[in-house]
Amino acid sequence: EKAIHSRPDIIFATGRSDLENRLEIFFRVKSVEKNIVISVTDENGNIIKEFKRPHVAPAEMEKISLTKKQIESVSTDKMIISMKKGVE
């Protein structure tokens, strides 16, 4: 079982397993941002998956999905969700 942790720019994260083949993670961001990349990494900083978003806002719930295969590829106990500016 993996724990989900988020960085300070994400204020809420929760997950649910769907059909035992996918994990959906829902969260809100702290501020309005444009052209960002949401990264899911392990504790060692290895990227599991990245998601590009043209716009995010606190009023909108964000959703990302990871497959069972992606989750099983994580060798640490934690997955970390973070957000950064994308390339313009």
Coordinates of N, CA and C in Angstrom, one line a residue:
E1 N 0.8 -1.2 0.0 CA 0.0 0.0 0.0 C 0.9 1.2 0.0
K2 N 0.6 2.2 -0.9 CA 1.4 3.4 -1.0 C 0.7 4.6 -0.3
A3 N 1.5 5.4 0.2 CA 0.9 6.7 0.8 C 1.0 7.8 -0.2
I4 N 0.1 8.7 -0.2 CA 0.1 9.8 -1.1 C 0.4 11.1 -0.3
H5 N 1.4 11.8 -0.7 CA 1.8 13.1 0.0 C 1.8 14.2 -1.1
S6 N 1.5 15.4 -0.6 CA 1.5 16.5 -1.6 C 2.4 17.6 -1.1
R7 N 2.8 18.4 -2.0 CA 3.7 19.5 -1.7 C 2.9 20.7 -1.3
P8 N 3.5 21.8 -0.8 CA 2.7 23.0 -0.3 C 1.8 23.7 -1.3
D9 N 2.1 23.5 -2.6 CA 1.2 24.2 -3.6 C -0.1 23.4 -3.9
I10 N -0.3 22.3 -3.3 CA -1.5 21.5 -3.4 C -2.1 21.4 -2.0
I11 N -3.4 21.8 -1.9 CA -4.0 21.9 -0.5 C -4.8 20.7 -0.1
F12 N -5.1 19.8 -1.0 CA -6.0 18.7 -0.7 C -5.7 17.6 -1.7
A13 N -5.6 16.4 -1.2 CA -5.4 15.2 -2.1 C -6.1 14.0 -1.5
T14 N -6.8 13.3 -2.3 CA -7.4 12.0 -1.9 C -7.4 11.1 -3.0
G15 N -7.5 9.8 -2.8 CA -7.4 8.9 -3.9 C -8.5 7.8 -3.8
R16 N -8.9 7.2 -4.9 CA -9.8 6.1 -4.9 C -9.4 5.1 -5.9
S17 N -9.6 3.9 -5.6 CA -9.2 2.8 -6.5 C -10.5 2.5 -7.4
D18 N -10.3 2.3 -8.7 CA -11.4 2.1 -9.5 C -11.1 0.8 -10.4
L19 N -11.9 -0.2 -10.2 CA -11.8 -1.4 -11.0 C -10.5 -2.1 -10.7
E20 N -9.8 -1.9 -9.6 CA -8.6 -2.5 -9.3 C -7.5 -2.3 -10.3
N21 N -7.7 -1.5 -11.3 CA -6.7 -1.3 -12.3 C -6.2 0.1 -12.4
R22 N -6.8 1.0 -11.6 CA -6.5 2.4 -11.7 C -6.7 3.1 -10.4
L23 N -5.9 4.1 -10.1 CA -6.0 4.9 -8.9 C -6.3 6.3 -9.4
E24 N -7.4 6.9 -9.0 CA -7.8 8.3 -9.3 C -7.5 9.1 -8.1
I25 N -6.7 10.2 -8.4 CA -6.3 11.2 -7.3 C -7.0 12.5 -7.5
F26 N -7.7 13.0 -6.6 CA -8.4 14.3 -6.7 C -7.7 15.3 -5.7
F27 N -7.6 16.5 -6.2 CA -7.0 17.5 -5.3 C -7.3 18.9 -5.8
R28 N -7.0 19.9 -5.0 CA -7.2 21.3 -5.3 C -5.8 22.0 -5.1
V29 N -5.6 23.0 -5.9 CA -4.4 23.8 -5.8 C -4.6 25.1 -5.0
K30 N -3.6 25.7 -4.5 CA -3.7 26.9 -3.7 C -3.9 28.2 -4.4
S31 N -3.5 28.2 -5.7 CA -3.6 29.5 -6.4 C -3.8 29.2 -7.9
V32 N -4.4 30.3 -8.6 CA -4.6 30.2 -10.0 C -3.2 30.2 -10.7
E33 N -3.0 29.2 -11.6 CA -1.8 29.1 -12.3 C -2.1 28.7 -13.8
K34 N -1.2 29.1 -14.7 CA -1.3 28.8 -16.1 C -0.1 28.0 -16.5
N35 N -0.4 27.1 -17.5 CA 0.7 26.3 -18.1 C 1.6 25.6 -17.0
I36 N 1.0 24.6 -16.4 CA 1.7 23.9 -15.3 C 1.9 22.4 -15.6
V37 N 2.8 21.8 -14.9 CA 3.0 20.3 -15.0 C 2.8 19.8 -13.6
I38 N 1.9 18.8 -13.5 CA 1.7 18.1 -12.2 C 2.5 16.8 -12.3
S39 N 3.4 16.6 -11.3 CA 4.3 15.5 -11.4 C 3.9 14.5 -10.2
V40 N 3.9 13.3 -10.5 CA 3.8 12.2 -9.4 C 5.2 11.5 -9.4
T41 N 5.9 11.6 -8.3 CA 7.2 11.0 -8.1 C 7.2 10.1 -6.9
D42 N 8.3 9.3 -6.8 CA 8.5 8.5 -5.6 C 9.4 9.3 -4.7
E43 N 9.7 8.8 -3.5 CA 10.5 9.5 -2.5 C 11.9 9.8 -3.0
N44 N 12.4 9.1 -4.0 CA 13.7 9.4 -4.6 C 13.7 10.4 -5.7
G45 N 12.6 10.9 -6.1 CA 12.5 11.9 -7.1 C 12.3 11.3 -8.5
N46 N 12.1 10.0 -8.6 CA 11.9 9.3 -9.9 C 10.5 9.6 -10.4
I47 N 10.3 10.1 -11.6 CA 9.0 10.5 -12.1 C 8.2 9.2 -12.5
I48 N 7.0 9.2 -11.9 CA 6.1 8.1 -12.2 C 5.2 8.5 -13.4
K49 N 4.7 9.7 -13.4 CA 3.9 10.2 -14.5 C 3.8 11.8 -14.3
E50 N 3.7 12.4 -15.5 CA 3.5 13.9 -15.5 C 2.2 14.2 -16.3
F51 N 1.5 15.3 -15.8 CA 0.3 15.7 -16.5 C 0.4 17.2 -16.8
K52 N 0.2 17.6 -18.0 CA 0.2 19.0 -18.4 C -1.2 19.6 -18.2
R53 N -1.3 20.8 -17.7 CA -2.5 21.5 -17.6 C -2.4 23.0 -18.0
P54 N -3.2 23.4 -18.9 CA -3.1 24.8 -19.4 C -3.6 25.8 -18.3
H55 N -4.4 25.4 -17.4 CA -5.0 26.3 -16.4 C -5.4 25.5 -15.2
V56 N -5.1 25.9 -13.9 CA -5.7 25.3 -12.7 C -6.1 26.4 -11.8
A57 N -7.1 26.2 -11.0 CA -7.6 27.2 -10.0 C -8.2 26.5 -8.8
P58 N -8.1 27.1 -7.6 CA -8.6 26.5 -6.4 C -10.1 26.1 -6.4
A59 N -10.9 26.8 -7.3 CA -12.3 26.5 -7.3 C -12.6 25.2 -8.1
E60 N -11.6 24.7 -8.8 CA -11.7 23.5 -9.7 C -11.0 22.3 -9.1
M61 N -11.7 21.2 -9.0 CA -11.1 20.0 -8.5 C -10.3 19.4 -9.7
E62 N -9.0 19.1 -9.4 CA -8.2 18.4 -10.4 C -8.2 16.9 -10.2
K63 N -8.1 16.2 -11.3 CA -8.1 14.7 -11.2 C -6.9 14.2 -12.1
I64 N -6.2 13.3 -11.5 CA -5.2 12.6 -12.3 C -5.4 11.1 -12.0
S65 N -4.9 10.2 -12.9 CA -5.1 8.8 -12.8 C -3.8 8.1 -13.0
L66 N -3.5 7.1 -12.2 CA -2.4 6.2 -12.4 C -2.9 4.8 -12.6
T67 N -2.2 4.1 -13.5 CA -2.6 2.7 -13.7 C -1.9 1.8 -12.6
K68 N -2.5 0.6 -12.5 CA -1.9 -0.4 -11.5 C -0.4 -0.6 -11.8
K69 N -0.1 -0.7 -13.1 CA 1.3 -0.9 -13.5 C 2.2 0.2 -13.0
Q70 N 1.8 1.4 -13.2 CA 2.5 2.6 -12.7 C 2.7 2.6 -11.2
I71 N 1.7 2.2 -10.5 CA 1.8 2.2 -9.0 C 2.8 1.1 -8.6
E72 N 2.7 -0.1 -9.2 CA 3.5 -1.2 -8.9 C 5.0 -0.9 -9.2
S73 N 5.2 0.0 -10.1 CA 6.6 0.3 -10.5 C 7.3 1.1 -9.4
V74 N 6.6 1.7 -8.5 CA 7.2 2.5 -7.4 C 7.9 1.6 -6.4
S75 N 9.2 1.9 -6.2 CA 9.9 1.0 -5.2 C 10.0 1.6 -3.8
T76 N 9.4 2.8 -3.6 CA 9.4 3.3 -2.2 C 7.9 3.2 -1.7
D77 N 7.8 3.6 -0.4 CA 6.4 3.5 0.2 C 5.5 4.7 -0.1
K78 N 6.1 5.8 -0.6 CA 5.3 7.1 -0.8 C 5.4 7.5 -2.2
M79 N 4.3 8.1 -2.7 CA 4.2 8.9 -3.9 C 4.0 10.3 -3.6
I80 N 4.7 11.2 -4.3 CA 4.6 12.6 -4.0 C 4.0 13.4 -5.2
I81 N 3.0 14.2 -5.0 CA 2.3 15.0 -6.0 C 2.9 16.4 -5.9
S82 N 3.4 17.0 -7.0 CA 3.9 18.4 -7.0 C 3.5 19.1 -8.3
M83 N 3.7 20.4 -8.3 CA 3.3 21.2 -9.4 C 4.4 22.2 -9.7
K84 N 4.6 22.4 -11.0 CA 5.7 23.4 -11.4 C 5.2 24.0 -12.7
K85 N 5.8 25.2 -13.0 CA 5.6 25.8 -14.3 C 6.1 25.0 -15.4
G86 N 5.3 24.9 -16.5 CA 5.6 24.2 -17.7 C 6.4 25.1 -18.6
V87 N 6.9 24.6 -19.7 CA 7.6 25.3 -20.7 C 6.6 26.1 -21.5
E88 N 6.9 27.4 -21.7 CA 6.0 28.3 -22.4 C 6.0 28.0 -23.9

